[in-house]
PDB file of C-alpha atoms in Angstrom:
ATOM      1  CA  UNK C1140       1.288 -10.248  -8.525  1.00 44.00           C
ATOM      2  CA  UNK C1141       3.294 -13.317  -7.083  1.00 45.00           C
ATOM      3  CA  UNK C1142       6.270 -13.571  -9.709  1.00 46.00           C
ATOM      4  CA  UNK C1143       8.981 -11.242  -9.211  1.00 57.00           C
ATOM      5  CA  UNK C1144       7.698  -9.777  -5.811  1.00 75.00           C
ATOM      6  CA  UNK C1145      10.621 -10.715  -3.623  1.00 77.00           C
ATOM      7  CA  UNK C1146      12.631  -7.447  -5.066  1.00 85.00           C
ATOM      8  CA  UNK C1147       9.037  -5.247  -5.364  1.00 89.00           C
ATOM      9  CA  UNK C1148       8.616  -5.761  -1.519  1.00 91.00           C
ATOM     10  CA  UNK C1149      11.873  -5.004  -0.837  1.00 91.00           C
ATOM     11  CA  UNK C1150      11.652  -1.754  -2.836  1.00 93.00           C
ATOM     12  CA  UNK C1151       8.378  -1.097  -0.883  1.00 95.00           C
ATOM     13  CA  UNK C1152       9.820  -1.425   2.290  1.00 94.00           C
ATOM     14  CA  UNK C1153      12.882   0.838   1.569  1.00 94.00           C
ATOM     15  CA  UNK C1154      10.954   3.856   0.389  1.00 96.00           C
ATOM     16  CA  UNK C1155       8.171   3.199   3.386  1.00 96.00           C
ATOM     17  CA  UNK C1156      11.545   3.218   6.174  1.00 95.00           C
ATOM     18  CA  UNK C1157      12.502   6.423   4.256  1.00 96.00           C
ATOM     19  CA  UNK C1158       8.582   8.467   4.023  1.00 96.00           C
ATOM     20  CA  UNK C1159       8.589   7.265   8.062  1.00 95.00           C
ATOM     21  CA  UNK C1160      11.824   8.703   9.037  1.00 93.00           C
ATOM     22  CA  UNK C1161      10.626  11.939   7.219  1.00 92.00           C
ATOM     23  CA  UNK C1162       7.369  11.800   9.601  1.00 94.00           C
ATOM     24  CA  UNK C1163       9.538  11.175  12.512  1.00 89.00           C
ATOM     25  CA  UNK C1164       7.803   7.621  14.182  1.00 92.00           C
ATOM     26  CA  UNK C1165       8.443   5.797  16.977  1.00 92.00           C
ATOM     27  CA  UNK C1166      10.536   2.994  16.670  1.00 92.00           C
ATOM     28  CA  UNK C1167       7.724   0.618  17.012  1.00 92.00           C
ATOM     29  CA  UNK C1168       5.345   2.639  14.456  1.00 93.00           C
ATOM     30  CA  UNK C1169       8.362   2.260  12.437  1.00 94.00           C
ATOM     31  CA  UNK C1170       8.413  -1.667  12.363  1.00 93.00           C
ATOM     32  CA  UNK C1171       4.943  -1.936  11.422  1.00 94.00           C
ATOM     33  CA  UNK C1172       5.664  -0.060   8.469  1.00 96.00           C
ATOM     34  CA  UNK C1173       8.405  -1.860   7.667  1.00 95.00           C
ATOM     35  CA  UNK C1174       7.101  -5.180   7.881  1.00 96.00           C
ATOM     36  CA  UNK C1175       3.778  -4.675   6.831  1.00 97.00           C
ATOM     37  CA  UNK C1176       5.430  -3.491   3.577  1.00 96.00           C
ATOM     38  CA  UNK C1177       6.400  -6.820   3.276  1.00 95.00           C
ATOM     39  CA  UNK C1178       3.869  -9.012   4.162  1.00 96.00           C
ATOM     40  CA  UNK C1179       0.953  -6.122   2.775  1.00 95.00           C
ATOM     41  CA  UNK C1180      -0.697  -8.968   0.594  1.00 93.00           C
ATOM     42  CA  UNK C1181      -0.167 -11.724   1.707  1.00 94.00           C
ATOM     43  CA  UNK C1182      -3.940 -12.211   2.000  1.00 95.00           C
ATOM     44  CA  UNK C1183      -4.014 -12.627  -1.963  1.00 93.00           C
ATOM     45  CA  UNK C1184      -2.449 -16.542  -1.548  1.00 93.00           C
ATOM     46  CA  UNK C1185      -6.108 -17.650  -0.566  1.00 92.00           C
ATOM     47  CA  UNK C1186      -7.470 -15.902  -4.522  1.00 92.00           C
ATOM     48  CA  UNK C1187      -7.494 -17.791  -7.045  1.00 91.00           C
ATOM     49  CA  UNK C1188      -4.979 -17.025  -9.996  1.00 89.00           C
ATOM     50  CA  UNK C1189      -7.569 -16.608 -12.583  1.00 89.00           C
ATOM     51  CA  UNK C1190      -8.680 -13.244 -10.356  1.00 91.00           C
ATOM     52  CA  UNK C1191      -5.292 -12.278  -9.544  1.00 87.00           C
ATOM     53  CA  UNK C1192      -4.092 -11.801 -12.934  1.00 83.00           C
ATOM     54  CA  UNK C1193      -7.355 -10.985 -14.622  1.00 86.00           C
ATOM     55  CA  UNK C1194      -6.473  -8.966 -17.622  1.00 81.00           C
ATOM     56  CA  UNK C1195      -9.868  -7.368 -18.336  1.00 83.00           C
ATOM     57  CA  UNK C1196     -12.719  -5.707 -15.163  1.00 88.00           C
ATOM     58  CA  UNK C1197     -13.770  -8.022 -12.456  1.00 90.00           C
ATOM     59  CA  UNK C1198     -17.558  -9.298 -11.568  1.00 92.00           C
ATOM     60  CA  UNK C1199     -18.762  -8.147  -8.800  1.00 94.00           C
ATOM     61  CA  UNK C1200     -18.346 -11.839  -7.302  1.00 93.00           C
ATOM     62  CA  UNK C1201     -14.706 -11.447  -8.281  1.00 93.00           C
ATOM     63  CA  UNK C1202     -14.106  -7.703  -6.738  1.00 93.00           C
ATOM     64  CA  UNK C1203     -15.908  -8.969  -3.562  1.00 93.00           C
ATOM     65  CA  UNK C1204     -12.894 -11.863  -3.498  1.00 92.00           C
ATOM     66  CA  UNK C1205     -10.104  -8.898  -3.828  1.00 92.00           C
ATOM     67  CA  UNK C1206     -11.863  -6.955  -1.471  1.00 94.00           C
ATOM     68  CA  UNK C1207     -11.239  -9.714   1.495  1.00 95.00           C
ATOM     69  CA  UNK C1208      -7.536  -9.812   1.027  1.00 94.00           C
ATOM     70  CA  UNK C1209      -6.819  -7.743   3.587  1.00 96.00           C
ATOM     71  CA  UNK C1210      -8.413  -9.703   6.436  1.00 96.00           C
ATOM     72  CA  UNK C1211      -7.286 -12.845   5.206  1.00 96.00           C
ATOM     73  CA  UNK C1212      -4.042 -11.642   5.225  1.00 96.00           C
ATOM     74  CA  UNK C1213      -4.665 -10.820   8.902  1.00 97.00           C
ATOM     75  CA  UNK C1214      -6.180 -13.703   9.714  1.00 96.00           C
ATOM     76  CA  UNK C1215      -3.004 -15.407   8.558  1.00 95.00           C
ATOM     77  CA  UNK C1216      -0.541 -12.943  10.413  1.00 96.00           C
ATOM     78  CA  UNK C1217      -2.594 -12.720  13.835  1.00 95.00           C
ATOM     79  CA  UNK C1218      -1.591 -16.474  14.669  1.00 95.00           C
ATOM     80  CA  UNK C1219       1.773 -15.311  14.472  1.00 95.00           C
ATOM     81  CA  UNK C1220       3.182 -13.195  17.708  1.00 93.00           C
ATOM     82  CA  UNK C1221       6.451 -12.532  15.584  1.00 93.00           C
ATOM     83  CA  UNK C1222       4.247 -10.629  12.919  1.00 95.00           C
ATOM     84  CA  UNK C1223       2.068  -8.740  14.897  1.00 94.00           C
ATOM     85  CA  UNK C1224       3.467  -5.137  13.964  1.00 95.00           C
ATOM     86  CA  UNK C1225       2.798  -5.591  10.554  1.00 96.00           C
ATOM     87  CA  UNK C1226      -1.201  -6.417  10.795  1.00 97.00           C
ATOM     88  CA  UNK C1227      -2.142  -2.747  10.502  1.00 96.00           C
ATOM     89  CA  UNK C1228      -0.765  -2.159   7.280  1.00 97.00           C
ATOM     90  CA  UNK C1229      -1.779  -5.539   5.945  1.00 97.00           C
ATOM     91  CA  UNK C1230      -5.122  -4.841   7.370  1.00 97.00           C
ATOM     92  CA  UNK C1231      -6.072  -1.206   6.622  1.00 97.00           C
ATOM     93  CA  UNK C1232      -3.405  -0.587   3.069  1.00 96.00           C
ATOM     94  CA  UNK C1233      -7.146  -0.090   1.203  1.00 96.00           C
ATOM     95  CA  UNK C1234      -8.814   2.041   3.548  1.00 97.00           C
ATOM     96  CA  UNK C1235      -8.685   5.979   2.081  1.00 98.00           C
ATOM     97  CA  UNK C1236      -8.529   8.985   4.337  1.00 98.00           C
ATOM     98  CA  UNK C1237     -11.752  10.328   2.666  1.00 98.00           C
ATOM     99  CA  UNK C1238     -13.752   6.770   3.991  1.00 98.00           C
ATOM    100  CA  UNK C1239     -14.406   5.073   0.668  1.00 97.00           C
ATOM    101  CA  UNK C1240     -11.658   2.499   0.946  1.00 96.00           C
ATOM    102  CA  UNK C1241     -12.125  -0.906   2.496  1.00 95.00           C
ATOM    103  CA  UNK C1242     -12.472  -3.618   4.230  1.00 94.00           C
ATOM    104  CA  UNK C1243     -14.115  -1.060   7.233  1.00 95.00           C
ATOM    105  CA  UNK C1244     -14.796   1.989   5.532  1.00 97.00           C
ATOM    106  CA  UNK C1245     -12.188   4.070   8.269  1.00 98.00           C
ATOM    107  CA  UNK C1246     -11.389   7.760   7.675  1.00 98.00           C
ATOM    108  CA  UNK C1247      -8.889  10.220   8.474  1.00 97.00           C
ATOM    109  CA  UNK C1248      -7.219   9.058  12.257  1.00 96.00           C
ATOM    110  CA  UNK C1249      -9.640   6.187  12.368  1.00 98.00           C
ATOM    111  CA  UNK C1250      -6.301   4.291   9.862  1.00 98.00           C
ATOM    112  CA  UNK C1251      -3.331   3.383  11.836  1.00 96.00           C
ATOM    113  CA  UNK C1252      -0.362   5.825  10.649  1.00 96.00           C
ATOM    114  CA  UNK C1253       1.799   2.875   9.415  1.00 96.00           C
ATOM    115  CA  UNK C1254      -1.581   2.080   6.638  1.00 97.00           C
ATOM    116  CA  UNK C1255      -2.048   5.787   5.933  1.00 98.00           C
ATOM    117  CA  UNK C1256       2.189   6.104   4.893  1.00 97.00           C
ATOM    118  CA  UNK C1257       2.037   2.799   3.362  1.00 97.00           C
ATOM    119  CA  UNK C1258      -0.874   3.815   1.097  1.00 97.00           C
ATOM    120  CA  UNK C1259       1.172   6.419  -0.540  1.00 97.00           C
ATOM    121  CA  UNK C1260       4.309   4.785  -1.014  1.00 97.00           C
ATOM    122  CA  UNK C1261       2.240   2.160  -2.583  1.00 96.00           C
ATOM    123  CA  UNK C1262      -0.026   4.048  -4.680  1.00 96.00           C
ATOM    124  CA  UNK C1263       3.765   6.490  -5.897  1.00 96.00           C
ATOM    125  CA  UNK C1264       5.047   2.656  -6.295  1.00 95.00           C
ATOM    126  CA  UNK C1265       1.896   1.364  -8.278  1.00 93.00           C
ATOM    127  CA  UNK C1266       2.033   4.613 -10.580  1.00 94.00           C
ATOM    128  CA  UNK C1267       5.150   5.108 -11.620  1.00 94.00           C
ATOM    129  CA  UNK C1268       5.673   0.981 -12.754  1.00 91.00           C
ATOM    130  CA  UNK C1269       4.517  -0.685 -15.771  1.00 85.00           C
ATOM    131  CA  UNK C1270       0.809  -2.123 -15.386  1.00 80.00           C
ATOM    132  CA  UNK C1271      -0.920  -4.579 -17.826  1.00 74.00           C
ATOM    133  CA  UNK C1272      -3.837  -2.021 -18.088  1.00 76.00           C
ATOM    134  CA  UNK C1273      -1.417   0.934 -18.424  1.00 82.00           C
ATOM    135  CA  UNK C1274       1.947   2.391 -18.740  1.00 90.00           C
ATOM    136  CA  UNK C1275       4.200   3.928 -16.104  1.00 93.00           C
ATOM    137  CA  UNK C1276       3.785   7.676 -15.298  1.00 94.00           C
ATOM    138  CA  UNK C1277       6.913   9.799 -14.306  1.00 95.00           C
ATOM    139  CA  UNK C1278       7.593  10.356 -11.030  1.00 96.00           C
ATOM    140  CA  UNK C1279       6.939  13.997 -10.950  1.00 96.00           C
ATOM    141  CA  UNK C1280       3.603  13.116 -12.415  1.00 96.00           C
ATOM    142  CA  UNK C1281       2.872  10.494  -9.797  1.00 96.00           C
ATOM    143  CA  UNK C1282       3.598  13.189  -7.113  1.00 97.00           C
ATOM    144  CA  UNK C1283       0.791  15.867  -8.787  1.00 97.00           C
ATOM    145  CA  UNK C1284      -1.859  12.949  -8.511  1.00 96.00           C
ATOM    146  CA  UNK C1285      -0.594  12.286  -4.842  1.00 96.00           C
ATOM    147  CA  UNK C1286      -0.863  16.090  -4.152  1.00 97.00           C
ATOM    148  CA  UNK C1287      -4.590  15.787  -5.775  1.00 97.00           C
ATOM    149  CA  UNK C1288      -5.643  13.118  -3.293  1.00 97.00           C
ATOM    150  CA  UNK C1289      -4.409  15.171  -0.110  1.00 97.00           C
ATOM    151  CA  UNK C1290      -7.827  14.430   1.900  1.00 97.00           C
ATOM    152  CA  UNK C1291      -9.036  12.260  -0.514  1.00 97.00           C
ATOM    153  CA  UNK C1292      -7.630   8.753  -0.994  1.00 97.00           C
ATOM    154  CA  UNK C1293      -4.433  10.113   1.364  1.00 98.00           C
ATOM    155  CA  UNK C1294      -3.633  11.734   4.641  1.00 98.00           C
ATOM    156  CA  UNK C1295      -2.513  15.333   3.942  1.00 98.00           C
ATOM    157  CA  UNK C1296       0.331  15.375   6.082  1.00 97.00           C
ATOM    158  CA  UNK C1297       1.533  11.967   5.069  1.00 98.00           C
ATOM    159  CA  UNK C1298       1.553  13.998   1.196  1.00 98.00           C
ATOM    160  CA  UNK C1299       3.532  16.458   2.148  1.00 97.00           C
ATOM    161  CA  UNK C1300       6.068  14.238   3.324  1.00 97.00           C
ATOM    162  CA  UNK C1301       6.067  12.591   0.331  1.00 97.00           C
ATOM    163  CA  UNK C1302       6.487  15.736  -1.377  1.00 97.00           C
ATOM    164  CA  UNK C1303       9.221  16.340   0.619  1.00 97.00           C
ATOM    165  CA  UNK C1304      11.146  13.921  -0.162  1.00 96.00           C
ATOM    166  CA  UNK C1305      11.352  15.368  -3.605  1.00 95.00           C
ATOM    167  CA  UNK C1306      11.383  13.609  -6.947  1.00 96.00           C
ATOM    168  CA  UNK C1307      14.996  12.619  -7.128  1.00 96.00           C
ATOM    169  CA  UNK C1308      14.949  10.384  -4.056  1.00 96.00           C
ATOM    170  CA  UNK C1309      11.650   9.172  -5.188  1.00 97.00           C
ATOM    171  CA  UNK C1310      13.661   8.061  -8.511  1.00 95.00           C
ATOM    172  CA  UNK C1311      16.513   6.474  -6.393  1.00 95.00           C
ATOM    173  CA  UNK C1312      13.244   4.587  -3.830  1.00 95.00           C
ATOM    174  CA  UNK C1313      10.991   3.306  -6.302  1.00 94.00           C
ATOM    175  CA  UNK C1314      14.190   2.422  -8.637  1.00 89.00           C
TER     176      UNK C1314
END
């Protein structure tokens, strides 16, 4: 997803700033977010295009490749003291609250805060914008499936934030 991302990111940042102020973080909690929404992968420069914009499913050898973006994308950051804060959301995006994310496997607490908010603004981003695999869903639709995955894929708390929010500043966020 490298063409047009300059604007996505920015978009992804904007809605994470606003789903942390609704959770109330610490300044420094609230960088991480913030930056790791922009530099979330940055990992995926080191796979190859072919896998990046696959149209159909990928091999296994090909998934495994995906599934190591997140550490090279902090093996990238880490050199970089200016970039620290954003290493646990570029690091953890893909775990899920329930454990069966990746690259460690974490549950629940065990996923810095700033991964477990990004995660949703992500996945409310991903869903309610055009895919080649699929269509956009509305944003009221995007929020049941959220609401679904309370526990599962996302931290409950985090989802009620979300919900929070309310689906006509979602509209204006993910605009």
């Amino acid at each position: 997803s490298r063409n047009g991302e300059a604007g996505a990111l920015r978009r992804l940042a904007r809605a994470s700033r606003a789903l942390g102020e609704g959770l109330v973080l610490a300044p420094a909690q609230q960088e991480a977010l913030e930056l790791g929404a922009l530099l979330h992968d940055i990992g995926e420069i080191r796979l190859p295009e072919s896998v990046l914009h696959k149209p159909g499913p990928l091999t296994a050898e090909e998934w495994r490749l995906v599934q190591g973006h997140p550490q090279a994308g902090v093996e990238i950051l880490e050199v970089v003291p200016l970039l620290t804060p954003a290493l646990d959301v570029v690091g953890s995006h893909h775990e899920r609250y329930d454990g069966g994310g990746y690259p460690q496997g974490l549950t629940a607490e065990e996923i810095p805060l700033a991964a477990r908010i990004f995660a949703v603004v992500d996945a409310l981003d991903a869903m309610t914008h055009d895919r080649p695999h699929r269509p956009a869903r509305s944003i009221p639709d995007a929020l049941t499936m959220l609401k679904e995955e309370a526990g599962g894929q996302f931290d409950p708390r985090v989802v009620e934030a979300a919900l929070a929010l309310g689906a006509p500043r979602w509209s204006d966020l993910l605009a």
